[in-house]
PDB file of C-alpha atoms and ligand atoms in Angstrom:
ATOM      1  CA  MET A  41      84.573  49.269  93.695  1.00  0.00           C
ATOM      2  CA  ASN A  42      85.657  52.873  92.700  1.00  0.00           C
ATOM      3  CA  ARG A  43      83.233  55.681  91.841  1.00  0.00           C
ATOM      4  CA  ARG A  44      83.255  54.884  88.146  1.00  0.00           C
ATOM      5  CA  GLN A  45      82.623  51.280  88.794  1.00  0.00           C
ATOM      6  CA  VAL A  46      79.698  52.333  91.033  1.00  0.00           C
ATOM      7  CA  ILE A  47      78.212  54.379  88.201  1.00  0.00           C
ATOM      8  CA  ALA A  48      78.838  51.598  85.747  1.00  0.00           C
ATOM      9  CA  ALA A  49      76.881  49.157  87.927  1.00  0.00           C
ATOM     10  CA  ALA A  50      73.954  51.368  88.477  1.00  0.00           C
ATOM     11  CA  PRO A  51      70.662  50.946  86.819  1.00  0.00           C
ATOM     12  CA  ALA A  52      71.041  53.537  84.035  1.00  0.00           C
ATOM     13  CA  ALA A  53      67.480  54.441  83.534  1.00  0.00           C
ATOM     14  CA  LEU A  54      67.262  55.806  87.106  1.00  0.00           C
ATOM     15  CA  LEU A  55      71.007  56.963  87.443  1.00  0.00           C
ATOM     16  CA  VAL A  56      71.100  60.286  88.721  1.00  0.00           C
ATOM     17  CA  ALA A  57      72.439  62.144  91.821  1.00  0.00           C
ATOM     18  CA  GLY A  58      72.280  65.825  92.932  1.00  0.00           C
ATOM     19  CA  ALA A  59      74.469  68.533  94.103  1.00  0.00           C
ATOM     20  CA  GLY A  60      74.071  71.719  95.921  1.00  0.00           C
ATOM     21  CA  ALA A  61      71.320  73.033  98.115  1.00  0.00           C
ATOM     22  CA  SER A  62      68.323  71.362  96.457  1.00  0.00           C
ATOM     23  CA  ALA A  63      65.846  68.677  96.932  1.00  0.00           C
ATOM     24  CA  PHE A  64      68.753  66.272  96.067  1.00  0.00           C
ATOM     25  CA  GLY A  65      71.343  66.928  98.717  1.00  0.00           C
ATOM     26  CA  GLN A  66      72.998  69.281 101.068  1.00  0.00           C
ATOM     27  CA  PRO A  67      75.407  72.220 100.044  1.00  0.00           C
ATOM     28  CA  GLY A  68      78.748  70.866  99.368  1.00  0.00           C
ATOM     29  CA  ASP A  69      77.505  67.450  98.601  1.00  0.00           C
ATOM     30  CA  PRO A  70      80.512  65.784  96.785  1.00  0.00           C
ATOM     31  CA  PHE A  71      78.330  63.447  94.883  1.00  0.00           C
ATOM     32  CA  LYS A  72      78.033  65.400  91.613  1.00  0.00           C
ATOM     33  CA  PRO A  73      75.308  64.876  89.011  1.00  0.00           C
ATOM     34  CA  ALA A  74      76.013  61.448  87.334  1.00  0.00           C
ATOM     35  CA  VAL A  75      76.513  61.128  83.487  1.00  0.00           C
ATOM     36  CA  ILE A  76      73.883  58.541  82.242  1.00  0.00           C
ATOM     37  CA  VAL A  77      75.482  55.533  80.560  1.00  0.00           C
ATOM     38  CA  ASN A  78      78.830  56.721  79.373  1.00  0.00           C
ATOM     39  CA  PRO A  79      80.910  58.640  81.825  1.00  0.00           C
ATOM     40  CA  ALA A  80      83.890  58.940  79.350  1.00  0.00           C
ATOM     41  CA  LYS A  81      82.048  60.228  76.188  1.00  0.00           C
ATOM     42  CA  PRO A  82      78.570  61.030  77.294  1.00  0.00           C
ATOM     43  CA  LEU A  83      75.700  61.902  75.078  1.00  0.00           C
ATOM     44  CA  ASP A  84      74.480  65.190  76.331  1.00  0.00           C
ATOM     45  CA  LEU A  85      70.922  64.705  77.177  1.00  0.00           C
ATOM     46  CA  GLY A  86      70.204  68.299  78.446  1.00  0.00           C
ATOM     47  CA  GLY A  87      67.705  67.160  81.205  1.00  0.00           C
ATOM     48  CA  TRP A  88      69.708  68.576  84.217  1.00  0.00           C
ATOM     49  CA  ASP A  89      70.028  72.176  85.320  1.00  0.00           C
ATOM     50  CA  ALA A  90      73.195  71.892  87.327  1.00  0.00           C
ATOM     51  CA  ASP A  91      73.064  75.494  88.400  1.00  0.00           C
ATOM     52  CA  ASN A  92      69.751  74.997  90.171  1.00  0.00           C
ATOM     53  CA  SER A  93      69.959  71.306  90.863  1.00  0.00           C
ATOM     54  CA  VAL A  94      66.575  70.572  89.122  1.00  0.00           C
ATOM     55  CA  TYR A  95      65.496  68.623  86.200  1.00  0.00           C
ATOM     56  CA  LYS A  96      64.618  70.767  83.131  1.00  0.00           C
ATOM     57  CA  LEU A  97      63.068  70.286  79.817  1.00  0.00           C
ATOM     58  CA  PRO A  98      65.790  69.970  77.081  1.00  0.00           C
ATOM     59  CA  ALA A  99      65.594  71.614  73.724  1.00  0.00           C
ATOM     60  CA  LEU A 100      65.110  69.407  70.565  1.00  0.00           C
ATOM     61  CA  PRO A 101      68.273  68.752  68.740  1.00  0.00           C
ATOM     62  CA  TYR A 102      66.462  69.477  65.514  1.00  0.00           C
ATOM     63  CA  ASP A 103      63.438  71.539  64.298  1.00  0.00           C
ATOM     64  CA  LYS A 104      60.086  69.980  65.473  1.00  0.00           C
ATOM     65  CA  ALA A 105      59.203  69.470  61.753  1.00  0.00           C
ATOM     66  CA  ALA A 106      62.478  67.694  60.858  1.00  0.00           C
ATOM     67  CA  LEU A 107      61.273  64.236  61.317  1.00  0.00           C
ATOM     68  CA  GLU A 108      58.303  64.606  58.871  1.00  0.00           C
ATOM     69  CA  PRO A 109      56.767  62.743  57.146  1.00  0.00           C
ATOM     70  CA  HIS A 110      57.573  60.009  59.598  1.00  0.00           C
ATOM     71  CA  ILE A 111      56.811  61.872  62.783  1.00  0.00           C
ATOM     72  CA  ASP A 112      54.725  65.275  62.437  1.00  0.00           C
ATOM     73  CA  ALA A 113      55.498  68.532  63.896  1.00  0.00           C
ATOM     74  CA  GLN A 114      52.394  68.824  65.942  1.00  0.00           C
ATOM     75  CA  THR A 115      52.991  65.459  67.620  1.00  0.00           C
ATOM     76  CA  MET A 116      56.614  66.505  68.384  1.00  0.00           C
ATOM     77  CA  ASP A 117      55.393  69.788  69.862  1.00  0.00           C
ATOM     78  CA  ILE A 118      52.724  68.506  72.072  1.00  0.00           C
ATOM     79  CA  HIS A 119      54.792  65.519  72.951  1.00  0.00           C
ATOM     80  CA  ARG A 120      57.677  67.482  74.175  1.00  0.00           C
ATOM     81  CA  ALA A 121      56.147  70.687  75.670  1.00  0.00           C
ATOM     82  CA  LYS A 122      53.129  68.969  77.223  1.00  0.00           C
ATOM     83  CA  HIS A 123      53.872  65.223  77.979  1.00  0.00           C
ATOM     84  CA  HIS A 124      57.607  65.343  78.481  1.00  0.00           C
ATOM     85  CA  ASN A 125      57.214  68.638  80.489  1.00  0.00           C
ATOM     86  CA  SER A 126      54.841  66.979  82.880  1.00  0.00           C
ATOM     87  CA  TYR A 127      57.529  64.342  83.705  1.00  0.00           C
ATOM     88  CA  VAL A 128      60.089  67.105  84.535  1.00  0.00           C
ATOM     89  CA  ASP A 129      57.551  68.712  86.806  1.00  0.00           C
ATOM     90  CA  GLY A 130      56.604  65.554  88.400  1.00  0.00           C
ATOM     91  CA  ALA A 131      60.194  64.584  88.990  1.00  0.00           C
ATOM     92  CA  ASN A 132      61.156  67.824  90.662  1.00  0.00           C
ATOM     93  CA  LYS A 133      57.910  67.658  92.772  1.00  0.00           C
ATOM     94  CA  ALA A 134      58.602  64.089  94.095  1.00  0.00           C
ATOM     95  CA  ALA A 135      62.370  65.035  94.807  1.00  0.00           C
ATOM     96  CA  ALA A 136      61.117  68.091  96.692  1.00  0.00           C
ATOM     97  CA  GLU A 137      58.629  66.355  98.735  1.00  0.00           C
ATOM     98  CA  LEU A 138      61.164  63.653  99.617  1.00  0.00           C
ATOM     99  CA  ARG A 139      63.566  66.368 100.810  1.00  0.00           C
ATOM    100  CA  ASN A 140      60.812  68.070 102.915  1.00  0.00           C
ATOM    101  CA  ILE A 141      60.109  64.677 104.580  1.00  0.00           C
ATOM    102  CA  ARG A 142      63.922  64.185 105.321  1.00  0.00           C
ATOM    103  CA  GLU A 143      63.997  67.558 106.999  1.00  0.00           C
ATOM    104  CA  GLY A 144      60.996  66.800 109.229  1.00  0.00           C
ATOM    105  CA  GLY A 145      58.320  68.873 107.169  1.00  0.00           C
ATOM    106  CA  GLY A 146      56.494  66.100 105.608  1.00  0.00           C
ATOM    107  CA  ASP A 147      54.596  62.870 106.381  1.00  0.00           C
ATOM    108  CA  VAL A 148      57.002  59.966 106.447  1.00  0.00           C
ATOM    109  CA  SER A 149      54.293  57.523 105.808  1.00  0.00           C
ATOM    110  CA  LEU A 150      54.164  58.964 102.230  1.00  0.00           C
ATOM    111  CA  VAL A 151      57.838  57.972 101.318  1.00  0.00           C
ATOM    112  CA  LYS A 152      56.303  55.086  99.437  1.00  0.00           C
ATOM    113  CA  HIS A 153      54.014  57.361  97.467  1.00  0.00           C
ATOM    114  CA  TRP A 154      56.655  59.887  96.587  1.00  0.00           C
ATOM    115  CA  SER A 155      59.283  57.216  95.810  1.00  0.00           C
ATOM    116  CA  ARG A 156      56.651  55.839  93.295  1.00  0.00           C
ATOM    117  CA  GLU A 157      56.010  59.088  91.834  1.00  0.00           C
ATOM    118  CA  LEU A 158      59.837  59.856  91.448  1.00  0.00           C
ATOM    119  CA  SER A 159      60.174  56.468  89.690  1.00  0.00           C
ATOM    120  CA  PHE A 160      57.455  57.193  87.257  1.00  0.00           C
ATOM    121  CA  HIS A 161      58.314  60.687  86.455  1.00  0.00           C
ATOM    122  CA  LEU A 162      62.116  60.554  86.613  1.00  0.00           C
ATOM    123  CA  SER A 163      61.922  57.525  84.198  1.00  0.00           C
ATOM    124  CA  GLY A 164      59.517  59.410  81.965  1.00  0.00           C
ATOM    125  CA  HIS A 165      62.053  62.366  81.970  1.00  0.00           C
ATOM    126  CA  VAL A 166      65.073  60.269  81.137  1.00  0.00           C
ATOM    127  CA  ASN A 167      63.239  58.066  78.618  1.00  0.00           C
ATOM    128  CA  HIS A 168      62.080  61.265  76.608  1.00  0.00           C
ATOM    129  CA  CYS A 169      65.694  62.877  76.887  1.00  0.00           C
ATOM    130  CA  LEU A 170      66.988  59.784  75.336  1.00  0.00           C
ATOM    131  CA  PHE A 171      64.198  59.575  72.794  1.00  0.00           C
ATOM    132  CA  TRP A 172      64.889  62.910  71.304  1.00  0.00           C
ATOM    133  CA  GLN A 173      68.501  62.161  70.942  1.00  0.00           C
ATOM    134  CA  LEU A 174      67.875  58.716  69.344  1.00  0.00           C
ATOM    135  CA  MET A 175      66.157  60.238  66.354  1.00  0.00           C
ATOM    136  CA  ALA A 176      67.381  62.489  63.529  1.00  0.00           C
ATOM    137  CA  PRO A 177      65.847  63.556  60.179  1.00  0.00           C
ATOM    138  CA  ALA A 178      65.593  60.747  57.612  1.00  0.00           C
ATOM    139  CA  GLY A 179      68.704  60.628  55.510  1.00  0.00           C
ATOM    140  CA  LYS A 180      70.394  63.444  57.554  1.00  0.00           C
ATOM    141  CA  GLY A 181      71.768  61.191  60.268  1.00  0.00           C
ATOM    142  CA  GLY A 182      68.338  59.154  60.629  1.00  0.00           C
ATOM    143  CA  GLY A 183      67.715  55.647  59.282  1.00  0.00           C
ATOM    144  CA  GLY A 184      70.247  53.182  57.721  1.00  0.00           C
ATOM    145  CA  THR A 185      71.907  50.548  59.906  1.00  0.00           C
ATOM    146  CA  PRO A 186      74.367  50.560  62.884  1.00  0.00           C
ATOM    147  CA  SER A 187      78.203  50.530  62.255  1.00  0.00           C
ATOM    148  CA  GLY A 188      81.310  49.581  63.984  1.00  0.00           C
ATOM    149  CA  ASP A 189      81.283  47.630  67.117  1.00  0.00           C
ATOM    150  CA  LEU A 190      77.552  48.072  67.553  1.00  0.00           C
ATOM    151  CA  ALA A 191      77.031  46.421  64.143  1.00  0.00           C
ATOM    152  CA  LYS A 192      79.121  43.517  65.006  1.00  0.00           C
ATOM    153  CA  ALA A 193      77.323  43.127  68.527  1.00  0.00           C
ATOM    154  CA  VAL A 194      73.956  43.238  66.647  1.00  0.00           C
ATOM    155  CA  ASP A 195      75.119  40.318  64.475  1.00  0.00           C
ATOM    156  CA  ARG A 196      76.520  38.366  67.373  1.00  0.00           C
ATOM    157  CA  ASP A 197      73.583  38.677  69.635  1.00  0.00           C
ATOM    158  CA  PHE A 198      70.551  38.674  67.201  1.00  0.00           C
ATOM    159  CA  GLY A 199      72.080  36.764  64.218  1.00  0.00           C
ATOM    160  CA  SER A 200      71.597  39.781  61.813  1.00  0.00           C
ATOM    161  CA  PHE A 201      70.356  43.351  61.672  1.00  0.00           C
ATOM    162  CA  GLU A 202      67.067  42.165  60.056  1.00  0.00           C
ATOM    163  CA  LYS A 203      66.436  39.605  62.878  1.00  0.00           C
ATOM    164  CA  PHE A 204      67.015  42.275  65.503  1.00  0.00           C
ATOM    165  CA  LEU A 205      64.840  44.736  63.696  1.00  0.00           C
ATOM    166  CA  ALA A 206      61.945  42.187  63.461  1.00  0.00           C
ATOM    167  CA  GLN A 207      62.141  41.532  67.181  1.00  0.00           C
ATOM    168  CA  PHE A 208      62.406  45.187  68.119  1.00  0.00           C
ATOM    169  CA  LYS A 209      59.339  46.101  66.038  1.00  0.00           C
ATOM    170  CA  ALA A 210      57.350  43.109  67.472  1.00  0.00           C
ATOM    171  CA  ALA A 211      58.199  44.098  70.982  1.00  0.00           C
ATOM    172  CA  ALA A 212      57.085  47.698  70.288  1.00  0.00           C
ATOM    173  CA  GLN A 213      53.956  46.664  68.637  1.00  0.00           C
ATOM    174  CA  GLN A 214      53.197  44.242  71.536  1.00  0.00           C
ATOM    175  CA  VAL A 215      53.631  46.626  74.415  1.00  0.00           C
ATOM    176  CA  GLU A 216      50.365  46.337  76.470  1.00  0.00           C
ATOM    177  CA  GLY A 217      48.964  49.969  76.926  1.00  0.00           C
ATOM    178  CA  GLY A 218      51.574  52.683  77.234  1.00  0.00           C
ATOM    179  CA  GLY A 219      55.210  52.002  77.347  1.00  0.00           C
ATOM    180  CA  TRP A 220      58.422  51.485  75.404  1.00  0.00           C
ATOM    181  CA  ALA A 221      60.493  48.827  73.624  1.00  0.00           C
ATOM    182  CA  TRP A 222      64.277  49.171  74.120  1.00  0.00           C
ATOM    183  CA  LEU A 223      67.352  47.789  72.695  1.00  0.00           C
ATOM    184  CA  GLY A 224      69.816  47.608  75.756  1.00  0.00           C
ATOM    185  CA  VAL A 225      72.978  46.248  76.927  1.00  0.00           C
ATOM    186  CA  ASP A 226      72.766  43.748  79.719  1.00  0.00           C
ATOM    187  CA  ARG A 227      75.748  44.862  81.945  1.00  0.00           C
ATOM    188  CA  LEU A 228      75.975  41.195  83.510  1.00  0.00           C
ATOM    189  CA  SER A 229      76.783  39.728  80.121  1.00  0.00           C
ATOM    190  CA  LYS A 230      77.657  42.828  78.214  1.00  0.00           C
ATOM    191  CA  ARG A 231      75.279  41.410  75.441  1.00  0.00           C
ATOM    192  CA  LEU A 232      72.434  43.222  73.651  1.00  0.00           C
ATOM    193  CA  ILE A 233      68.813  42.426  74.504  1.00  0.00           C
ATOM    194  CA  VAL A 234      65.337  43.799  73.531  1.00  0.00           C
ATOM    195  CA  VAL A 235      62.948  44.262  76.254  1.00  0.00           C
ATOM    196  CA  GLN A 236      59.666  45.967  76.900  1.00  0.00           C
ATOM    197  CA  GLN A 237      58.965  48.701  79.404  1.00  0.00           C
ATOM    198  CA  GLU A 238      55.472  49.336  80.680  1.00  0.00           C
ATOM    199  CA  LYS A 239      54.395  52.861  81.624  1.00  0.00           C
ATOM    200  CA  GLN A 240      57.718  54.771  82.015  1.00  0.00           C
ATOM    201  CA  GLN A 241      59.398  52.615  84.508  1.00  0.00           C
ATOM    202  CA  ASP A 242      58.091  48.918  84.730  1.00  0.00           C
ATOM    203  CA  MET A 243      59.750  45.781  83.631  1.00  0.00           C
ATOM    204  CA  LEU A 244      63.096  47.122  82.386  1.00  0.00           C
ATOM    205  CA  PRO A 245      65.672  44.784  84.054  1.00  0.00           C
ATOM    206  CA  THR A 246      67.864  46.622  86.558  1.00  0.00           C
ATOM    207  CA  ALA A 247      70.979  45.558  84.804  1.00  0.00           C
ATOM    208  CA  VAL A 248      70.117  46.912  81.481  1.00  0.00           C
ATOM    209  CA  SER A 249      71.456  50.078  79.917  1.00  0.00           C
ATOM    210  CA  PRO A 250      69.046  51.386  77.249  1.00  0.00           C
ATOM    211  CA  ILE A 251      70.605  52.553  74.112  1.00  0.00           C
ATOM    212  CA  LEU A 252      67.657  52.532  71.644  1.00  0.00           C
ATOM    213  CA  GLY A 253      63.977  53.118  72.689  1.00  0.00           C
ATOM    214  CA  ILE A 254      60.707  53.874  70.910  1.00  0.00           C
ATOM    215  CA  ASP A 255      57.704  55.461  72.773  1.00  0.00           C
ATOM    216  CA  VAL A 256      54.598  53.652  72.070  1.00  0.00           C
ATOM    217  CA  TRP A 257      52.291  55.641  74.190  1.00  0.00           C
ATOM    218  CA  GLU A 258      49.480  56.670  72.090  1.00  0.00           C
ATOM    219  CA  HIS A 259      50.464  60.302  72.541  1.00  0.00           C
ATOM    220  CA  ALA A 260      53.602  59.579  70.588  1.00  0.00           C
ATOM    221  CA  TYR A 261      51.649  58.747  67.395  1.00  0.00           C
ATOM    222  CA  TYR A 262      47.877  59.047  67.549  1.00  0.00           C
ATOM    223  CA  LEU A 263      47.555  62.270  65.737  1.00  0.00           C
ATOM    224  CA  LYS A 264      49.181  60.889  62.567  1.00  0.00           C
ATOM    225  CA  TYR A 265      48.603  57.193  62.843  1.00  0.00           C
ATOM    226  CA  GLN A 266      45.559  56.741  64.976  1.00  0.00           C
ATOM    227  CA  ASN A 267      45.147  52.985  66.040  1.00  0.00           C
ATOM    228  CA  LYS A 268      47.862  51.940  63.538  1.00  0.00           C
ATOM    229  CA  ARG A 269      50.722  51.425  65.913  1.00  0.00           C
ATOM    230  CA  PRO A 270      52.534  49.172  63.504  1.00  0.00           C
ATOM    231  CA  ASP A 271      52.731  51.818  60.860  1.00  0.00           C
ATOM    232  CA  TYR A 272      54.181  54.295  63.404  1.00  0.00           C
ATOM    233  CA  VAL A 273      56.769  51.581  64.440  1.00  0.00           C
ATOM    234  CA  SER A 274      57.901  51.006  60.818  1.00  0.00           C
ATOM    235  CA  ALA A 275      58.188  54.911  60.158  1.00  0.00           C
ATOM    236  CA  PHE A 276      60.294  55.318  63.280  1.00  0.00           C
ATOM    237  CA  VAL A 277      62.926  52.956  61.742  1.00  0.00           C
ATOM    238  CA  ASN A 278      63.577  55.826  59.078  1.00  0.00           C
ATOM    239  CA  VAL A 279      64.600  58.335  61.862  1.00  0.00           C
ATOM    240  CA  ILE A 280      66.761  56.160  64.087  1.00  0.00           C
ATOM    241  CA  ASN A 281      70.019  58.068  64.969  1.00  0.00           C
ATOM    242  CA  TRP A 282      72.402  55.129  64.890  1.00  0.00           C
ATOM    243  CA  LYS A 283      75.480  57.185  65.520  1.00  0.00           C
ATOM    244  CA  ASN A 284      74.046  58.244  69.011  1.00  0.00           C
ATOM    245  CA  VAL A 285      72.863  54.643  69.559  1.00  0.00           C
ATOM    246  CA  GLY A 286      76.479  53.696  68.891  1.00  0.00           C
ATOM    247  CA  THR A 287      77.799  56.266  71.449  1.00  0.00           C
ATOM    248  CA  LEU A 288      75.430  54.893  74.212  1.00  0.00           C
ATOM    249  CA  PHE A 289      76.508  51.307  73.208  1.00  0.00           C
ATOM    250  CA  ASP A 290      80.229  52.184  73.515  1.00  0.00           C
ATOM    251  CA  GLY A 291      79.614  53.644  77.092  1.00  0.00           C
ATOM    252  CA  ALA A 292      77.585  50.666  78.248  1.00  0.00           C
ATOM    253  CA  VAL A 293      80.087  47.912  77.238  1.00  0.00           C
ATOM    254  CA  ARG A 294      83.071  49.462  78.967  1.00  0.00           C
TER     255      ARG A 294
HETATM  256 MN1  LIG B 206      55.969  60.050  75.447  1.00  0.00          MN
END
């Protein structure tokens, strides 16, 4: 198995590696930061500061009000600057604590604790980096239907786009508590499947590369939609960036 195959086989939601003198590795570490999902034509998620080897909060690829009326500017602002940012801080903190333990300065019995912290916060960071890129203003890159190979795969694996959408929306509406619904590529079969993810990290099958996700934590919709999660899920469909979903699909099925 060469390096590219190793990347392709790794669980995409947690696929990351470090370089340089940081919490992630030693100076000269040849293992460069991995590209998530698609090593050949990557979607730039912007969540990694390569100069300092730390996770960073990416800029939104559009104005915070650009998704209105479907997703309001205040929700976008708080969601990114407060909630997403807390996952960035948490992932950097956990990585630093694990490095400290490796170097003899920490309590080795807390590897379990910091590993769990890393899983939660890094998944939260990656999920939100993806989420921002998977939306676009309605009618200006957002909404519509998939095209090309992705459209064919949707028909093959779900019967039709309408059947896919019905399952995806139901999965999102039925997530218990905070979590996500994802359309993903099962790397074992190279087929599309819809799965749920609880919190930021639980239940996503290891072999699945996520290509489209909706955040159904209440912080993602409560200011505008209150308890009406189904209305938020329906509105989200109007801002799905199918071009970027297609880019992730192309990478995941290689
Ligand atoms: Mn969120």
